[in-house]
């Protein structure tokens, strides 16, 4: 799939108008979920080969203004290296997105970031559907339990990470949360599941010429 960067190509793209619509969105602020909506600008890639969907922007992404600008991006890029993708592939060929596009703020306990509510995810979902319809990716990486649950139904991470799921001709690859503070990966058995998931991704890289 190819997403042009010049204005003529953007006009012809099924994602034309997405950036403006996202940046103008204040739905969660107007509904009282956010004090200040600050949507992250959608990516524009010349050659997007996969779509990656995370939970929500973190504070670094909120500050810098592009998806996965913080530690999670560093981890995910390293995971793709481990799956045999060439250096730079993460930023050049993976269309990065998330269930919601505004930093939800810190959790009430002050321990980590607040998870977006079901209502916020619902308000933001049409942007994600627009991207998936426009890009029509063969492979979608789902990062973290919330993103996995949104597409594959609620189930423990242990039942999804390490496997691939084919739904209506699209392959979904679940991955754990990649923030670097995820305790899930402290368990050797869970790290083995991540290895398995990256092995599956490596297999898809070759089979689908990603
Ligand atoms: S999270 Fe999504 S729906 Fe909510 S204000 Fe931000 S862009 Fe709009």
mmCIF file of C-alpha atoms and ligand atoms in Angstrom:
data_model
loop_
_atom_site.group_PDB
_atom_site.id
_atom_site.type_symbol
_atom_site.label_atom_id
_atom_site.label_comp_id
_atom_site.label_asym_id
_atom_site.label_seq_id
_atom_site.Cartn_x
_atom_site.Cartn_y
_atom_site.Cartn_z
ATOM 1 C CA UNK A 1 0.000 0.000 0.000
ATOM 2 C CA UNK A 2 1.267 3.449 -0.643
ATOM 3 C CA UNK A 3 0.318 6.707 0.970
ATOM 4 C CA UNK A 4 1.610 9.730 -0.905
ATOM 5 C CA UNK A 5 3.122 12.751 0.742
ATOM 6 C CA UNK A 6 2.657 15.456 -1.891
ATOM 7 C CA UNK A 7 -0.560 17.425 -1.788
ATOM 8 C CA UNK A 8 -1.879 16.046 -5.112
ATOM 9 C CA UNK A 9 -1.414 12.480 -3.932
ATOM 10 C CA UNK A 10 -3.006 13.300 -0.570
ATOM 11 C CA UNK A 11 -6.069 14.658 -2.335
ATOM 12 C CA UNK A 12 -6.423 11.294 -4.090
ATOM 13 C CA UNK A 13 -5.769 9.301 -0.922
ATOM 14 C CA UNK A 14 -8.599 7.664 1.006
ATOM 15 C CA UNK A 15 -7.053 9.331 4.060
ATOM 16 C CA UNK A 16 -7.490 12.830 2.610
ATOM 17 C CA UNK A 17 -9.056 15.017 5.293
ATOM 18 C CA UNK A 18 -8.131 12.678 8.152
ATOM 19 C CA UNK A 19 -5.377 14.879 9.571
ATOM 20 C CA UNK A 20 -7.593 17.960 9.643
ATOM 21 C CA UNK A 21 -10.485 16.029 11.196
ATOM 22 C CA UNK A 22 -8.298 14.485 13.908
ATOM 23 C CA UNK A 23 -6.540 17.726 14.811
ATOM 24 C CA UNK A 24 -9.877 19.555 15.093
ATOM 25 C CA UNK A 25 -11.489 16.888 17.316
ATOM 26 C CA UNK A 26 -12.503 17.958 20.825
ATOM 27 C CA UNK A 27 -15.126 15.235 21.396
ATOM 28 C CA UNK A 28 -13.661 13.929 24.678
ATOM 29 C CA UNK A 29 -13.138 17.435 26.024
ATOM 30 C CA UNK A 30 -16.720 18.410 25.196
ATOM 31 C CA UNK A 31 -17.980 15.188 26.818
ATOM 32 C CA UNK A 32 -16.014 15.998 29.971
ATOM 33 C CA UNK A 33 -13.485 13.150 29.753
ATOM 34 C CA UNK A 34 -10.486 15.402 29.107
ATOM 35 C CA UNK A 35 -9.564 18.810 30.432
ATOM 36 C CA UNK A 36 -7.701 19.519 27.218
ATOM 37 C CA UNK A 37 -7.890 17.507 24.000
ATOM 38 C CA UNK A 38 -4.580 17.426 22.148
ATOM 39 C CA UNK A 39 -4.969 14.910 19.291
ATOM 40 C CA UNK A 40 -1.803 13.396 17.888
ATOM 41 C CA UNK A 41 -1.286 14.159 14.208
ATOM 42 C CA UNK A 42 -1.836 11.042 12.030
ATOM 43 C CA UNK A 43 1.214 9.706 10.225
ATOM 44 C CA UNK A 44 1.741 10.192 6.495
ATOM 45 C CA UNK A 45 3.865 7.381 5.029
ATOM 46 C CA UNK A 46 5.039 6.833 1.464
ATOM 47 C CA UNK A 47 5.043 3.077 1.843
ATOM 48 C CA UNK A 48 3.042 1.753 4.783
ATOM 49 C CA UNK A 49 3.259 -2.051 4.972
ATOM 50 C CA UNK A 50 1.530 -2.665 8.316
ATOM 51 C CA UNK A 51 -0.688 -0.848 10.783
ATOM 52 C CA UNK A 52 0.128 -0.831 14.496
ATOM 53 C CA UNK A 53 -2.561 0.026 17.054
ATOM 54 C CA UNK A 54 -1.743 0.902 20.641
ATOM 55 C CA UNK A 55 -3.841 2.044 23.592
ATOM 56 C CA UNK A 56 -3.451 5.813 23.840
ATOM 57 C CA UNK A 57 -0.694 8.432 23.666
ATOM 58 C CA UNK A 58 1.605 8.767 26.656
ATOM 59 C CA UNK A 59 3.056 12.011 28.027
ATOM 60 C CA UNK A 60 6.097 12.056 25.716
ATOM 61 C CA UNK A 61 3.913 11.552 22.649
ATOM 62 C CA UNK A 62 1.581 14.273 23.953
ATOM 63 C CA UNK A 63 4.528 16.652 24.222
ATOM 64 C CA UNK A 64 6.248 15.747 20.952
ATOM 65 C CA UNK A 65 3.106 15.351 18.838
ATOM 66 C CA UNK A 66 3.779 12.155 16.910
ATOM 67 C CA UNK A 67 2.726 8.576 17.658
ATOM 68 C CA UNK A 68 4.938 6.404 19.882
ATOM 69 C CA UNK A 69 7.441 9.193 20.496
ATOM 70 C CA UNK A 70 8.279 7.823 23.957
ATOM 71 C CA UNK A 71 9.827 4.626 25.353
ATOM 72 C CA UNK A 72 7.147 2.353 23.822
ATOM 73 C CA UNK A 73 8.299 3.385 20.343
ATOM 74 C CA UNK A 74 11.877 2.483 21.222
ATOM 75 C CA UNK A 75 10.810 -0.949 22.505
ATOM 76 C CA UNK A 76 8.590 -1.663 19.497
ATOM 77 C CA UNK A 77 11.299 -0.653 17.060
ATOM 78 C CA UNK A 78 13.713 -3.030 18.824
ATOM 79 C CA UNK A 79 11.115 -5.825 18.712
ATOM 80 C CA UNK A 80 10.784 -5.381 14.945
ATOM 81 C CA UNK A 81 14.577 -5.567 14.676
ATOM 82 C CA UNK A 82 14.377 -8.887 16.537
ATOM 83 C CA UNK A 83 11.775 -10.089 14.034
ATOM 84 C CA UNK A 84 14.283 -9.467 11.241
ATOM 85 C CA UNK A 85 12.979 -6.194 9.816
ATOM 86 C CA UNK A 86 15.656 -3.795 8.548
ATOM 87 C CA UNK A 87 16.792 -0.804 10.611
ATOM 88 C CA UNK A 88 14.392 2.129 10.322
ATOM 89 C CA UNK A 89 11.440 -0.049 9.244
ATOM 90 C CA UNK A 90 9.353 0.926 12.290
ATOM 91 C CA UNK A 91 9.176 4.620 11.377
ATOM 92 C CA UNK A 92 9.273 4.205 7.595
ATOM 93 C CA UNK A 93 6.837 1.344 6.982
ATOM 94 C CA UNK A 94 4.586 0.900 10.028
ATOM 95 C CA UNK A 95 1.555 3.177 10.190
ATOM 96 C CA UNK A 96 1.276 3.952 13.905
ATOM 97 C CA UNK A 97 -2.068 4.608 15.524
ATOM 98 C CA UNK A 98 -3.968 4.006 18.742
ATOM 99 C CA UNK A 99 -7.448 3.452 20.160
ATOM 100 C CA UNK A 100 -7.573 7.071 21.315
ATOM 101 C CA UNK A 101 -5.485 10.005 20.147
ATOM 102 C CA UNK A 102 -5.243 12.295 23.153
ATOM 103 C CA UNK A 103 -3.144 11.709 26.274
ATOM 104 C CA UNK A 104 -5.681 10.593 28.933
ATOM 105 C CA UNK A 105 -3.603 12.044 31.790
ATOM 106 C CA UNK A 106 -2.207 10.337 34.855
ATOM 107 C CA UNK A 107 -4.209 7.668 36.684
ATOM 108 C CA UNK A 108 -6.050 8.714 39.850
ATOM 109 C CA UNK A 109 -3.539 6.771 41.943
ATOM 110 C CA UNK A 110 -0.709 8.689 40.262
ATOM 111 C CA UNK A 111 0.770 5.347 39.274
ATOM 112 C CA UNK A 112 1.098 5.391 35.489
ATOM 113 C CA UNK A 113 -1.255 6.814 32.898
ATOM 114 C CA UNK A 114 -5.040 6.641 33.023
ATOM 115 C CA UNK A 115 -6.570 4.072 30.691
ATOM 116 C CA UNK A 116 -9.045 5.619 28.266
ATOM 117 C CA UNK A 117 -12.644 4.694 29.069
ATOM 118 C CA UNK A 118 -14.871 2.611 26.818
ATOM 119 C CA UNK A 119 -16.763 5.802 25.991
ATOM 120 C CA UNK A 120 -13.581 7.623 24.896
ATOM 121 C CA UNK A 121 -12.529 4.652 22.780
ATOM 122 C CA UNK A 122 -15.984 4.703 21.197
ATOM 123 C CA UNK A 123 -15.753 8.424 20.441
ATOM 124 C CA UNK A 124 -12.373 7.945 18.758
ATOM 125 C CA UNK A 125 -13.056 4.679 16.932
ATOM 126 C CA UNK A 126 -14.276 6.240 13.686
ATOM 127 C CA UNK A 127 -10.792 7.640 13.049
ATOM 128 C CA UNK A 128 -9.289 4.174 13.429
ATOM 129 C CA UNK A 129 -11.920 2.657 11.140
ATOM 130 C CA UNK A 130 -11.149 5.386 8.585
ATOM 131 C CA UNK A 131 -7.445 4.480 8.690
ATOM 132 C CA UNK A 132 -8.066 0.737 8.425
ATOM 133 C CA UNK A 133 -10.508 1.167 5.578
ATOM 134 C CA UNK A 134 -8.206 3.577 3.758
ATOM 135 C CA UNK A 135 -4.992 1.600 4.192
ATOM 136 C CA UNK A 136 -6.545 -1.889 4.066
ATOM 137 C CA UNK A 137 -3.473 -3.493 5.689
ATOM 138 C CA UNK A 138 -2.890 -7.231 5.453
ATOM 139 C CA UNK A 139 -1.208 -7.217 8.852
ATOM 140 C CA UNK A 140 -2.231 -5.308 11.981
ATOM 141 C CA UNK A 141 -0.100 -5.316 15.129
ATOM 142 C CA UNK A 142 -2.187 -4.940 18.301
ATOM 143 C CA UNK A 143 -0.114 -3.583 21.178
ATOM 144 C CA UNK A 144 -1.408 -4.053 24.706
ATOM 145 C CA UNK A 145 -4.477 -5.723 26.158
ATOM 146 C CA UNK A 146 -6.888 -2.895 25.409
ATOM 147 C CA UNK A 147 -6.053 -2.877 21.702
ATOM 148 C CA UNK A 148 -6.154 -6.679 21.581
ATOM 149 C CA UNK A 149 -9.520 -6.797 23.367
ATOM 150 C CA UNK A 150 -10.957 -4.173 21.003
ATOM 151 C CA UNK A 151 -10.311 -6.371 17.953
ATOM 152 C CA UNK A 152 -10.204 -9.948 19.226
ATOM 153 C CA UNK A 153 -12.533 -9.880 22.228
ATOM 154 C CA UNK A 154 -11.662 -9.910 25.914
ATOM 155 C CA UNK A 155 -9.274 -12.674 26.901
ATOM 156 C CA UNK A 156 -6.062 -13.044 28.899
ATOM 157 C CA UNK A 157 -2.858 -11.918 27.182
ATOM 158 C CA UNK A 158 -1.501 -15.433 27.652
ATOM 159 C CA UNK A 159 -4.088 -16.696 25.168
ATOM 160 C CA UNK A 160 -3.281 -14.171 22.455
ATOM 161 C CA UNK A 161 0.408 -13.148 22.533
ATOM 162 C CA UNK A 162 2.424 -15.675 20.527
ATOM 163 C CA UNK A 163 -0.442 -16.481 18.163
ATOM 164 C CA UNK A 164 -1.761 -14.818 15.012
ATOM 165 C CA UNK A 165 -5.443 -14.367 14.213
ATOM 166 C CA UNK A 166 -6.918 -14.208 10.746
ATOM 167 C CA UNK A 167 -10.145 -12.207 10.550
ATOM 168 C CA UNK A 168 -11.783 -11.528 7.180
ATOM 169 C CA UNK A 169 -8.484 -11.914 5.353
ATOM 170 C CA UNK A 170 -6.562 -9.637 7.724
ATOM 171 C CA UNK A 171 -3.884 -10.983 10.051
ATOM 172 C CA UNK A 172 -3.759 -9.630 13.610
ATOM 173 C CA UNK A 173 -0.582 -10.048 15.661
ATOM 174 C CA UNK A 174 -1.039 -9.357 19.403
ATOM 175 C CA UNK A 175 1.905 -7.948 21.334
ATOM 176 C CA UNK A 176 2.168 -6.965 25.009
ATOM 177 C CA UNK A 177 2.241 -3.377 26.199
ATOM 178 C CA UNK A 178 5.613 -1.957 25.252
ATOM 179 C CA UNK A 179 6.062 0.907 27.703
ATOM 180 C CA UNK A 180 9.068 -0.598 29.429
ATOM 181 C CA UNK A 181 7.231 -0.549 32.753
ATOM 182 C CA UNK A 182 4.962 -3.494 31.894
ATOM 183 C CA UNK A 183 5.288 -6.068 34.646
ATOM 184 C CA UNK A 184 3.782 -8.719 32.397
ATOM 185 C CA UNK A 185 7.149 -9.196 30.735
ATOM 186 C CA UNK A 186 8.900 -9.835 34.066
ATOM 187 C CA UNK A 187 7.799 -13.486 33.877
ATOM 188 C CA UNK A 188 10.042 -15.812 31.849
ATOM 189 C CA UNK A 189 6.993 -17.623 30.429
ATOM 190 C CA UNK A 190 5.619 -14.313 29.180
ATOM 191 C CA UNK A 191 8.948 -13.335 27.645
ATOM 192 C CA UNK A 192 8.858 -16.686 25.837
ATOM 193 C CA UNK A 193 5.415 -15.745 24.448
ATOM 194 C CA UNK A 194 6.856 -12.459 23.171
ATOM 195 C CA UNK A 195 9.672 -14.436 21.485
ATOM 196 C CA UNK A 196 6.997 -16.632 19.916
ATOM 197 C CA UNK A 197 5.056 -13.565 18.710
ATOM 198 C CA UNK A 198 8.190 -12.084 17.140
ATOM 199 C CA UNK A 199 8.865 -15.460 15.517
ATOM 200 C CA UNK A 200 5.372 -15.351 13.992
ATOM 201 C CA UNK A 201 6.012 -11.808 12.812
ATOM 202 C CA UNK A 202 9.272 -12.896 11.222
ATOM 203 C CA UNK A 203 7.427 -15.696 9.424
ATOM 204 C CA UNK A 204 4.815 -13.210 8.121
ATOM 205 C CA UNK A 205 7.598 -10.836 7.047
ATOM 206 C CA UNK A 206 8.897 -13.525 4.698
ATOM 207 C CA UNK A 207 5.597 -15.107 3.633
ATOM 208 C CA UNK A 208 3.817 -11.831 2.889
ATOM 209 C CA UNK A 209 6.913 -9.964 1.703
ATOM 210 C CA UNK A 210 6.339 -7.229 4.290
HETATM 211 S S1 LIG B 1 -9.257 10.979 22.063
HETATM 212 FE FE1 LIG B 1 -10.025 10.908 19.951
HETATM 213 S S2 LIG B 1 -12.236 11.344 20.095
HETATM 214 FE FE2 LIG B 1 -11.282 11.990 22.028
HETATM 215 S S3 LIG B 1 -10.846 14.178 21.694
HETATM 216 FE FE3 LIG B 1 -8.980 13.041 21.186
HETATM 217 S S4 LIG B 1 -9.118 12.711 18.974
HETATM 218 FE FE4 LIG B 1 -11.173 13.284 19.673
#
